[in-house]
Coordinates of C-alpha atoms and ligand atoms in Angstrom, one line a residue:
M43 CA 27.3 -10.9 -117.9
A44 CA 28.7 -11.3 -121.4
E45 CA 26.7 -12.5 -124.4
D46 CA 26.9 -16.2 -125.1
T47 CA 27.4 -16.6 -128.9
V48 CA 30.0 -15.0 -131.2
P49 CA 28.2 -12.0 -132.9
F50 CA 27.7 -11.6 -136.6
V51 CA 28.2 -7.9 -137.2
S52 CA 27.0 -5.8 -140.1
S53 CA 29.0 -2.7 -139.5
L54 CA 32.6 -2.1 -138.4
A55 CA 31.1 0.4 -135.9
D56 CA 30.0 -2.7 -134.0
I57 CA 33.7 -3.6 -133.5
Y58 CA 35.8 -0.4 -133.5
S59 CA 35.4 3.0 -131.9
H60 CA 34.6 6.0 -134.0
D61 CA 38.1 7.4 -134.2
I62 CA 39.6 4.4 -136.0
L63 CA 36.7 3.4 -138.2
K64 CA 38.0 5.0 -141.4
A65 CA 41.4 3.4 -141.0
Q66 CA 39.8 0.0 -140.3
E67 CA 37.5 0.3 -143.2
Y68 CA 40.5 0.9 -145.4
R69 CA 42.3 -2.1 -143.9
W70 CA 39.4 -4.5 -144.3
N71 CA 38.8 -3.4 -147.9
S72 CA 42.5 -3.9 -148.7
V73 CA 42.3 -7.4 -147.3
I74 CA 39.3 -8.2 -149.5
Q75 CA 41.1 -6.7 -152.5
K76 CA 44.2 -8.7 -151.8
F77 CA 42.0 -11.8 -151.5
V78 CA 40.6 -11.2 -155.0
E79 CA 44.1 -10.6 -156.4
L80 CA 45.2 -14.0 -155.0
Y81 CA 42.3 -16.2 -155.7
S82 CA 40.3 -14.3 -158.4
K83 CA 37.2 -14.6 -156.2
E84 CA 35.7 -12.6 -153.4
P85 CA 35.7 -14.0 -149.8
D86 CA 32.4 -15.1 -148.2
F87 CA 33.3 -14.0 -144.7
L88 CA 35.8 -12.2 -142.6
V89 CA 36.3 -13.2 -139.0
R90 CA 38.4 -11.3 -136.5
S91 CA 39.7 -12.0 -133.0
P92 CA 41.7 -9.5 -131.0
G93 CA 44.9 -9.7 -128.9
R94 CA 44.7 -8.8 -125.2
V95 CA 46.6 -6.9 -122.6
N96 CA 46.6 -8.4 -119.1
L97 CA 46.2 -5.7 -116.5
I98 CA 46.8 -8.0 -113.6
G99 CA 47.0 -11.7 -112.8
E100 CA 50.1 -13.0 -114.4
H101 CA 50.9 -16.7 -114.8
I102 CA 48.0 -17.7 -112.6
D103 CA 45.5 -18.8 -115.2
Y104 CA 47.0 -22.3 -115.5
S105 CA 46.7 -22.5 -111.7
D106 CA 43.0 -21.8 -112.3
F107 CA 43.0 -18.5 -110.5
G108 CA 41.0 -15.5 -111.9
V109 CA 42.7 -12.9 -114.1
L110 CA 41.9 -9.4 -115.3
P111 CA 42.8 -8.7 -118.9
M112 CA 41.1 -6.7 -121.6
A113 CA 40.9 -7.3 -125.4
I114 CA 42.7 -4.7 -127.4
I115 CA 42.2 -3.2 -130.9
P116 CA 45.0 -5.0 -132.8
D117 CA 43.6 -8.3 -134.1
I118 CA 43.8 -11.2 -136.5
L119 CA 41.5 -11.1 -139.5
I120 CA 40.9 -14.2 -141.7
A121 CA 39.0 -13.7 -145.0
F122 CA 37.8 -17.0 -146.5
K123 CA 35.8 -18.6 -149.2
V124 CA 34.3 -22.0 -149.0
E125 CA 35.3 -24.4 -151.8
K126 CA 33.0 -27.3 -151.5
S127 CA 34.5 -29.1 -154.5
S128 CA 38.0 -28.8 -153.2
D129 CA 39.8 -31.0 -150.7
Q130 CA 42.5 -28.4 -149.9
I131 CA 42.9 -25.6 -147.4
Q132 CA 44.8 -22.8 -149.0
L133 CA 46.5 -20.2 -146.9
H134 CA 48.1 -16.9 -147.6
N135 CA 49.1 -14.0 -145.3
T136 CA 49.2 -10.4 -146.3
N137 CA 52.6 -10.2 -144.5
P138 CA 55.2 -11.8 -147.0
R139 CA 57.2 -13.0 -143.9
F140 CA 54.6 -15.7 -143.6
K141 CA 54.8 -18.1 -146.6
H142 CA 51.9 -19.5 -148.5
C143 CA 50.9 -23.1 -147.7
Q144 CA 48.2 -25.6 -148.2
W145 CA 47.1 -28.9 -146.8
D146 CA 44.6 -31.7 -147.4
V147 CA 41.4 -31.4 -145.5
L148 CA 42.0 -34.9 -144.1
S149 CA 45.4 -34.1 -142.8
H150 CA 45.5 -33.6 -139.0
D151 CA 49.2 -33.8 -138.3
I152 CA 50.9 -31.0 -136.5
D153 CA 54.6 -31.1 -135.7
A154 CA 54.8 -29.2 -132.4
D155 CA 58.6 -29.2 -132.6
K156 CA 58.6 -26.8 -135.5
L157 CA 57.6 -23.2 -135.0
E158 CA 55.6 -22.7 -138.2
W159 CA 52.9 -20.0 -138.5
S160 CA 50.5 -22.3 -140.4
N161 CA 50.6 -24.7 -137.4
Y162 CA 48.5 -22.2 -135.4
I163 CA 45.9 -22.0 -138.2
K164 CA 45.9 -25.8 -138.7
A165 CA 45.5 -26.4 -135.0
G166 CA 42.4 -24.3 -134.9
F167 CA 40.9 -26.2 -137.9
V168 CA 41.8 -29.6 -136.4
K169 CA 40.1 -28.8 -133.1
A170 CA 37.1 -27.2 -134.8
M171 CA 36.5 -30.3 -136.9
N172 CA 37.1 -32.6 -133.9
G173 CA 38.6 -35.4 -136.0
G174 CA 36.3 -34.9 -139.0
S175 CA 37.3 -33.3 -142.3
S176 CA 36.5 -29.7 -143.2
V177 CA 35.2 -28.4 -146.5
G178 CA 37.9 -26.9 -148.8
M179 CA 38.7 -23.3 -148.1
K180 CA 40.7 -20.4 -149.5
C181 CA 42.0 -18.2 -146.7
L182 CA 43.9 -14.9 -146.3
V183 CA 45.2 -13.9 -142.9
D184 CA 46.0 -10.3 -141.9
G185 CA 47.4 -9.5 -138.5
S186 CA 48.0 -6.3 -136.6
I187 CA 49.2 -7.8 -133.3
P188 CA 52.9 -7.7 -132.9
T189 CA 54.2 -11.3 -132.6
G190 CA 56.2 -12.4 -129.6
A191 CA 55.1 -9.3 -127.7
G192 CA 53.0 -10.9 -124.9
L193 CA 49.8 -9.6 -126.5
S194 CA 48.6 -13.1 -127.4
S195 CA 48.8 -13.0 -131.1
S196 CA 48.9 -16.8 -131.1
A197 CA 45.6 -17.2 -129.3
A198 CA 44.0 -14.6 -131.6
V199 CA 45.2 -16.6 -134.6
I200 CA 43.8 -19.8 -133.2
C201 CA 40.5 -18.3 -132.1
S202 CA 40.1 -16.8 -135.6
S203 CA 41.1 -20.0 -137.4
A204 CA 38.7 -22.2 -135.3
L205 CA 36.0 -19.7 -135.8
S206 CA 36.4 -19.5 -139.6
C207 CA 36.5 -23.3 -139.9
L208 CA 33.2 -23.6 -137.9
I209 CA 31.5 -21.0 -140.1
A210 CA 32.8 -22.5 -143.3
N211 CA 31.3 -25.8 -142.2
G212 CA 27.9 -24.3 -141.7
E213 CA 27.7 -23.4 -138.1
R214 CA 26.1 -20.1 -137.3
K215 CA 25.4 -20.0 -133.5
I216 CA 28.8 -20.5 -132.0
D217 CA 28.9 -20.7 -128.3
K218 CA 31.8 -18.5 -127.0
R219 CA 32.8 -21.0 -124.3
R220 CA 33.0 -23.8 -126.8
L221 CA 35.2 -21.7 -129.0
V222 CA 37.4 -20.8 -126.1
D223 CA 37.8 -24.5 -125.1
M224 CA 38.7 -25.4 -128.7
A225 CA 41.3 -22.7 -128.9
I226 CA 42.9 -23.7 -125.6
V227 CA 43.3 -27.4 -126.7
A228 CA 44.5 -26.2 -130.1
E229 CA 47.2 -24.1 -128.5
K230 CA 48.4 -27.2 -126.7
L231 CA 48.7 -29.1 -130.0
V232 CA 51.2 -26.4 -131.0
G233 CA 53.3 -27.3 -128.0
V234 CA 52.5 -24.7 -125.3
N235 CA 50.8 -25.9 -122.1
T236 CA 48.7 -22.8 -122.1
G237 CA 46.2 -21.5 -119.4
G238 CA 42.9 -20.0 -120.8
M239 CA 43.3 -16.3 -120.3
D240 CA 44.2 -15.3 -123.8
Q241 CA 41.6 -17.3 -125.6
S242 CA 38.9 -16.1 -123.2
A243 CA 39.9 -12.5 -123.5
S244 CA 40.0 -12.7 -127.3
V245 CA 36.6 -14.3 -127.6
F246 CA 34.8 -12.4 -124.8
G247 CA 36.3 -8.9 -125.2
D248 CA 33.9 -6.0 -124.8
I249 CA 34.3 -2.4 -125.8
G250 CA 35.0 -0.2 -122.8
S251 CA 35.4 -3.0 -120.3
A252 CA 38.1 -5.1 -118.8
L253 CA 37.2 -8.8 -118.1
Y254 CA 37.4 -10.7 -114.8
I255 CA 37.9 -14.3 -116.0
E256 CA 37.5 -17.2 -113.7
F257 CA 38.4 -20.8 -114.7
Y258 CA 37.4 -22.8 -111.7
P259 CA 35.2 -24.8 -111.4
S260 CA 34.3 -23.7 -115.0
L261 CA 34.9 -20.7 -117.2
K262 CA 33.0 -17.5 -116.1
V263 CA 33.5 -14.1 -117.5
Q264 CA 32.4 -10.8 -115.9
T265 CA 32.8 -7.4 -117.5
V266 CA 34.4 -4.8 -115.3
T267 CA 34.1 -1.1 -116.3
F268 CA 36.6 1.6 -115.3
P269 CA 35.5 4.3 -112.9
A270 CA 35.6 7.8 -114.3
T271 CA 38.5 9.7 -112.8
Q272 CA 39.7 13.3 -113.1
P273 CA 42.1 13.5 -114.8
E274 CA 41.2 10.6 -117.0
M275 CA 43.5 7.6 -116.6
V276 CA 44.8 5.5 -119.5
F277 CA 46.6 2.2 -119.8
V278 CA 49.6 2.4 -122.2
I279 CA 51.3 -0.6 -123.7
A280 CA 55.0 -0.1 -124.4
N281 CA 56.8 -2.9 -126.2
T282 CA 60.4 -3.8 -125.2
L283 CA 60.9 -4.9 -128.8
V284 CA 62.6 -8.0 -127.4
N285 CA 60.9 -11.1 -128.8
A286 CA 59.3 -13.2 -126.1
D287 CA 59.6 -16.5 -127.9
K288 CA 57.3 -18.7 -125.8
H289 CA 57.5 -21.7 -128.0
D290 CA 61.3 -22.1 -128.2
T291 CA 61.9 -21.2 -124.6
A292 CA 59.0 -23.3 -123.3
P293 CA 61.2 -26.1 -121.7
T294 CA 63.0 -23.6 -119.4
N295 CA 60.4 -20.9 -119.1
Y296 CA 56.6 -21.2 -119.7
N297 CA 56.1 -25.0 -119.6
L298 CA 58.6 -25.3 -116.7
R299 CA 56.5 -22.8 -114.7
V300 CA 53.4 -24.9 -115.4
V301 CA 55.2 -27.9 -114.0
E302 CA 56.6 -26.1 -111.0
T303 CA 53.2 -24.8 -110.0
T304 CA 51.6 -28.1 -110.6
L305 CA 54.3 -29.9 -108.5
A306 CA 53.8 -27.3 -105.7
A307 CA 50.1 -28.1 -105.8
Q308 CA 50.6 -31.9 -105.5
I309 CA 53.1 -31.5 -102.7
L310 CA 50.8 -29.1 -100.8
G311 CA 48.0 -31.5 -101.3
C312 CA 50.0 -34.4 -99.8
S313 CA 51.3 -32.3 -96.9
L314 CA 48.0 -30.9 -96.0
K315 CA 46.2 -34.2 -96.5
L316 CA 43.7 -32.9 -99.0
G317 CA 43.0 -36.2 -100.7
T318 CA 43.1 -37.0 -104.4
L319 CA 43.1 -33.9 -106.6
H320 CA 41.3 -33.6 -109.9
S321 CA 43.6 -33.9 -112.8
R322 CA 44.4 -31.0 -115.2
N323 CA 46.2 -32.1 -118.4
G324 CA 46.9 -35.5 -116.7
F325 CA 49.3 -33.6 -114.5
G326 CA 47.3 -33.3 -111.2
G327 CA 45.3 -30.6 -109.5
T328 CA 46.0 -26.9 -109.5
L329 CA 46.9 -24.5 -106.7
R330 CA 43.3 -23.2 -106.9
E331 CA 42.0 -26.6 -106.1
I332 CA 44.4 -26.8 -103.1
F333 CA 43.0 -23.4 -101.9
D334 CA 39.4 -24.6 -102.2
R335 CA 39.9 -27.9 -100.5
F336 CA 42.0 -26.5 -97.7
F337 CA 39.3 -24.0 -96.7
Y338 CA 36.5 -26.4 -97.4
N339 CA 38.1 -28.9 -95.1
N340 CA 38.8 -26.2 -92.5
D341 CA 35.3 -24.8 -92.9
E342 CA 36.1 -21.1 -92.3
P343 CA 33.4 -19.3 -94.2
H344 CA 33.8 -16.1 -92.3
I345 CA 37.4 -15.4 -93.5
E346 CA 37.5 -13.2 -96.6
E347 CA 39.1 -14.5 -99.8
I348 CA 41.9 -12.0 -99.6
R349 CA 42.9 -13.2 -96.1
K350 CA 42.5 -16.8 -97.2
L351 CA 45.1 -16.2 -99.9
E352 CA 47.5 -14.7 -97.3
I353 CA 47.0 -17.8 -95.1
M354 CA 47.9 -20.0 -98.1
C355 CA 51.2 -18.0 -98.5
E356 CA 52.0 -18.7 -94.8
K357 CA 51.3 -22.5 -95.5
V358 CA 53.6 -22.3 -98.5
K359 CA 56.4 -20.9 -96.4
E360 CA 56.0 -23.7 -93.8
I361 CA 55.9 -26.5 -96.3
F362 CA 58.6 -25.2 -98.6
P363 CA 61.3 -23.7 -96.3
Q364 CA 64.1 -23.9 -99.0
T365 CA 64.4 -20.6 -100.7
D366 CA 66.9 -21.9 -103.3
G367 CA 64.7 -24.6 -104.9
Y368 CA 64.2 -28.4 -104.7
T369 CA 66.2 -31.0 -106.7
H370 CA 64.3 -33.7 -108.6
E371 CA 65.1 -36.2 -105.8
E372 CA 63.8 -33.8 -103.1
A373 CA 60.6 -33.0 -105.0
A374 CA 60.0 -36.8 -105.7
R375 CA 60.5 -37.6 -102.0
M376 CA 58.0 -34.9 -101.0
L377 CA 55.5 -36.3 -103.5
R378 CA 56.2 -39.9 -102.4
V379 CA 57.1 -41.1 -105.9
S380 CA 60.4 -42.2 -107.5
K381 CA 62.5 -39.7 -109.4
E382 CA 61.8 -41.7 -112.6
E383 CA 58.0 -41.5 -112.0
L384 CA 58.3 -37.7 -111.5
I385 CA 60.3 -37.3 -114.7
E386 CA 57.9 -39.5 -116.6
K387 CA 54.7 -37.8 -115.4
Y388 CA 55.8 -34.1 -115.4
M389 CA 58.8 -33.7 -117.6
T390 CA 58.2 -35.6 -120.8
K391 CA 54.8 -34.8 -122.4
F392 CA 55.8 -31.1 -122.7
P393 CA 59.7 -31.4 -122.4
I394 CA 61.2 -29.6 -119.4
R395 CA 64.8 -28.6 -118.6
A396 CA 65.6 -27.7 -115.0
E397 CA 68.2 -28.6 -112.4
S398 CA 65.8 -27.7 -109.6
F399 CA 62.2 -26.6 -109.0
Q400 CA 61.5 -23.3 -107.4
L401 CA 58.4 -24.5 -105.6
R402 CA 58.3 -22.0 -102.8
N403 CA 58.7 -18.9 -104.9
R404 CA 56.3 -20.0 -107.7
A405 CA 53.6 -20.9 -105.2
L406 CA 54.1 -17.7 -103.3
H407 CA 53.7 -15.7 -106.5
V408 CA 50.5 -17.5 -107.5
F409 CA 48.7 -17.1 -104.2
S410 CA 49.8 -13.5 -103.8
E411 CA 49.0 -12.6 -107.4
A412 CA 45.5 -14.1 -107.0
R413 CA 45.1 -11.8 -104.0
R414 CA 46.2 -8.8 -106.0
V415 CA 43.7 -9.6 -108.8
L416 CA 40.9 -9.5 -106.2
Q417 CA 42.2 -6.2 -104.8
F418 CA 42.5 -4.6 -108.2
K419 CA 39.0 -5.7 -109.2
A420 CA 37.5 -4.4 -105.9
L421 CA 39.2 -1.0 -106.6
L422 CA 37.8 -0.9 -110.1
L423 CA 34.4 -1.6 -108.8
T424 CA 34.7 1.3 -106.4
R425 CA 31.9 3.8 -107.3
P426 CA 31.2 7.5 -106.9
N427 CA 32.0 9.3 -103.6
E428 CA 35.3 7.5 -103.3
N429 CA 38.5 9.5 -103.3
K430 CA 39.5 9.0 -107.0
H431 CA 43.1 10.2 -106.4
E432 CA 43.6 7.6 -103.7
L433 CA 41.9 4.9 -105.9
V434 CA 44.3 5.5 -108.8
K435 CA 47.3 5.4 -106.5
Q436 CA 46.1 2.1 -105.1
L437 CA 45.6 0.6 -108.5
G438 CA 49.1 1.6 -109.4
K439 CA 50.5 0.2 -106.2
V440 CA 48.9 -3.2 -106.8
M441 CA 50.3 -3.2 -110.4
N442 CA 53.8 -2.4 -109.1
E443 CA 53.6 -5.2 -106.5
S444 CA 52.6 -7.6 -109.2
Q445 CA 55.7 -6.6 -111.2
D446 CA 58.0 -7.1 -108.2
S447 CA 56.5 -10.6 -107.7
C448 CA 56.9 -11.5 -111.4
R449 CA 60.5 -10.4 -111.3
N450 CA 61.6 -11.7 -107.9
L451 CA 59.5 -14.8 -107.3
Y452 CA 58.5 -15.9 -110.8
N453 CA 61.6 -14.8 -112.7
C454 CA 59.7 -13.8 -115.8
S455 CA 60.9 -10.2 -116.2
C456 CA 64.1 -9.3 -118.0
P457 CA 66.5 -6.3 -118.0
E458 CA 64.6 -4.5 -120.8
I459 CA 61.2 -4.8 -119.0
D460 CA 62.9 -3.5 -115.8
E461 CA 64.3 -0.6 -117.7
I462 CA 61.0 0.5 -119.3
I463 CA 59.3 0.2 -116.0
S464 CA 61.8 2.2 -114.1
I465 CA 61.6 5.1 -116.7
A466 CA 57.8 4.8 -116.8
R467 CA 57.4 5.1 -113.1
K468 CA 59.6 8.2 -113.0
N469 CA 57.7 9.9 -115.8
G470 CA 54.0 9.8 -115.0
A471 CA 53.1 6.1 -114.5
V472 CA 51.4 5.4 -111.2
G473 CA 51.8 1.7 -111.9
S474 CA 53.8 -0.2 -114.5
R475 CA 54.4 -3.9 -115.0
L476 CA 55.1 -6.6 -117.6
T477 CA 52.1 -8.0 -119.3
G478 CA 51.7 -11.6 -120.7
A479 CA 54.2 -14.3 -120.2
G480 CA 57.2 -11.9 -119.9
W481 CA 60.9 -12.6 -120.7
G482 CA 60.6 -9.8 -123.2
G483 CA 57.4 -8.6 -124.9
C484 CA 55.3 -5.7 -123.6
T485 CA 54.8 -3.6 -120.5
V486 CA 51.5 -2.0 -119.4
S487 CA 51.5 1.3 -117.5
L488 CA 48.6 3.2 -115.8
L489 CA 48.9 7.0 -116.0
P490 CA 46.9 10.2 -116.1
K491 CA 46.1 11.1 -119.7
N492 CA 47.6 14.6 -119.2
R493 CA 51.1 13.0 -118.7
L494 CA 50.9 10.8 -121.8
E495 CA 53.2 13.1 -123.9
E496 CA 55.9 13.3 -121.2
F497 CA 55.6 9.5 -120.6
T498 CA 56.1 8.7 -124.3
A499 CA 58.9 11.2 -124.9
S500 CA 60.8 9.8 -121.9
L501 CA 60.6 6.3 -123.2
V502 CA 61.6 7.3 -126.7
E503 CA 64.7 9.1 -125.4
G504 CA 65.5 7.0 -122.4
Y505 CA 64.9 3.5 -123.8
Y506 CA 64.2 3.2 -127.6
R507 CA 66.8 5.7 -128.9
K508 CA 69.4 4.3 -126.6
R509 CA 68.8 0.6 -127.1
F510 CA 67.9 0.7 -130.7
P511 CA 69.7 3.7 -132.2
G512 CA 68.7 2.7 -135.8
L513 CA 65.0 2.6 -135.1
T514 CA 62.9 4.5 -137.7
N515 CA 60.0 6.8 -136.7
E516 CA 57.7 4.2 -138.3
Q517 CA 59.1 1.4 -136.1
L518 CA 58.9 3.7 -133.1
K519 CA 55.2 4.2 -133.7
D520 CA 54.8 0.4 -133.3
A521 CA 56.5 0.4 -130.0
F522 CA 53.4 1.9 -128.4
V523 CA 50.2 -0.2 -128.9
P524 CA 46.7 1.4 -128.8
T525 CA 45.1 0.3 -125.6
Q526 CA 41.4 1.0 -125.4
P527 CA 39.4 -2.1 -124.3
G528 CA 38.0 -3.6 -127.5
K529 CA 35.4 -6.1 -128.8
G530 CA 36.0 -9.8 -128.9
S531 CA 35.7 -12.3 -131.7
A532 CA 33.2 -11.4 -134.4
V533 CA 32.1 -12.5 -137.9
F534 CA 31.4 -10.3 -140.9
Q535 CA 29.6 -11.6 -143.9
V536 CA 30.9 -10.0 -147.0
C537 CA 28.1 -8.4 -149.0
K538 CA 27.6 -6.3 -152.0
Y539 CA 26.9 -2.6 -151.4
D540 CA 25.5 0.0 -153.7
S541 CA 26.0 3.5 -152.3
G542 CA 24.3 5.2 -155.3
K543 CA 27.6 6.5 -156.6
S544 CA 29.7 3.4 -156.5
S545 CA 29.1 -0.3 -156.0
G546 CA 31.3 -3.2 -155.2
T547 CA 32.1 -5.8 -152.6
G548 CA 33.4 -4.6 -149.3
I549 CA 33.1 -3.2 -145.9
F550 CA 31.1 0.0 -145.6
Y551 CA 31.7 1.1 -142.0
N552 CA 28.6 3.1 -141.5
M553 CA 26.4 0.6 -143.2
Q554 CA 23.2 0.0 -141.2
Ligands
NG1_340 P1 51.4 -14.6 -123.8 O1 52.1 -13.5 -123.2 O2 50.4 -14.2 -124.8 O3 52.3 -15.6 -124.4 C1 50.9 -16.5 -121.9 C2 49.8 -17.5 -121.9 C3 48.6 -17.1 -120.9 C4 49.1 -16.7 -119.6 C5 50.3 -15.7 -119.7 C6 50.9 -15.3 -118.4 C7 49.4 -18.7 -123.9 C8 48.7 -18.7 -125.2 N1 49.2 -17.6 -123.2 O4 50.5 -15.3 -122.6 O5 47.7 -18.1 -120.9 O6 49.5 -17.8 -118.8 O7 51.3 -16.1 -120.6 O8 50.0 -14.7 -117.6 O9 50.0 -19.7 -123.6

């Protein structure tokens, strides 16, 4: 079971693996130097929260089903100094693309219609202070997670900002669950009706392990280590370089999927006579709650979870026979409400644009993807004496089935993802799928390490050089994202060091 409070680390070796320590030490010291250049003062703390790659369990966190991501190395650092005498939060970013801004500690307004990077920071502050006002702060943000790539840069920004605000205001023992809850609500302030996977993975990440994260009835995180195989297996993230803009496309993509799955849950609840469901976001119960109530009512403890999820798929097909979707009128009739009530309740808080709701396909994806997560986890937990070759093949197969479901039932793939996946599967990947929300962003592939070179070369030639002929070698390097499972959120107190030869303020990676 994972530790409960966000760790204060005294060495970068507590965060990063040995092979990248030097590079990270350089980076962290550069952030401190930049901070000093900007503010003529040293920061008090640096906090960091990583991005994540989801191995399996796509678009089911907001239906409250368990998912299996891992935190990755790329992260968001915030260096900050407390300014008790000031009533301003000052914000800079090491990337000049993100403009300097500042706001009054009493200001809590966030305009969710505008996609501004500072909104993400401010949202974390607002939720951390829970309506109160923060001390003044000078902050500098440095990010190494590509944005719009489905690697949850937004959640990492929010986790780091809420964390820095809590520390600045004197908290030292920060419960990880509380930080996750804050970050989830903060992301909603920015206009995305998020599930909880990204925030949980970012805060709870653990070196060397994936995470099995459950949301129902409450957040539970279990670390899952990878079995040793011969040859060694690796996960590789390849970016389509197509920006997956979750904020601007929310009314037709992400937020619409949340509404479709919620509507499917309410209608299943009515048809199966499951009583009043608990509300999530004021929307109504989730498909996970339907699942629980259905089997609780039918009292069939002997049936395995995986089989239960198959039974739910059969129920979905019975209750939603239409394969081409349901109009607003049809959905309202099945829910026994007027069309106006339906629009008011489900389509206005987070604006939605849709002619019809794909209730059957979305619910089928959710229940079948929840089953694949359980299958994948069971395979990872397989221990010695198992046939490792068969194990890897099975893991790949489950990933490929997930991709088919994302593409065909959830419609969250895109031509670029499909192309990468097709090349990947022909060149070493035993399994390959989109990761994160989709509609662009990244793919994740599972392959034997000894085929890594062939895999990368085939994507460079077959995808990147063809689609983006002007790409420099530097940009090409960014197309592949380092993928070892990494540590979650952490806090580093900046301290003076004196190595004998030199002294200064900074990060000394092998400091004890
Ligand atoms: P990304 O790809 O980081 O935008 C989104 C959601 C997750 C989850 C996945 C799909 C946010 C912050 N993240 O991730 O909660 O629903 O899509 O599995 O909304």
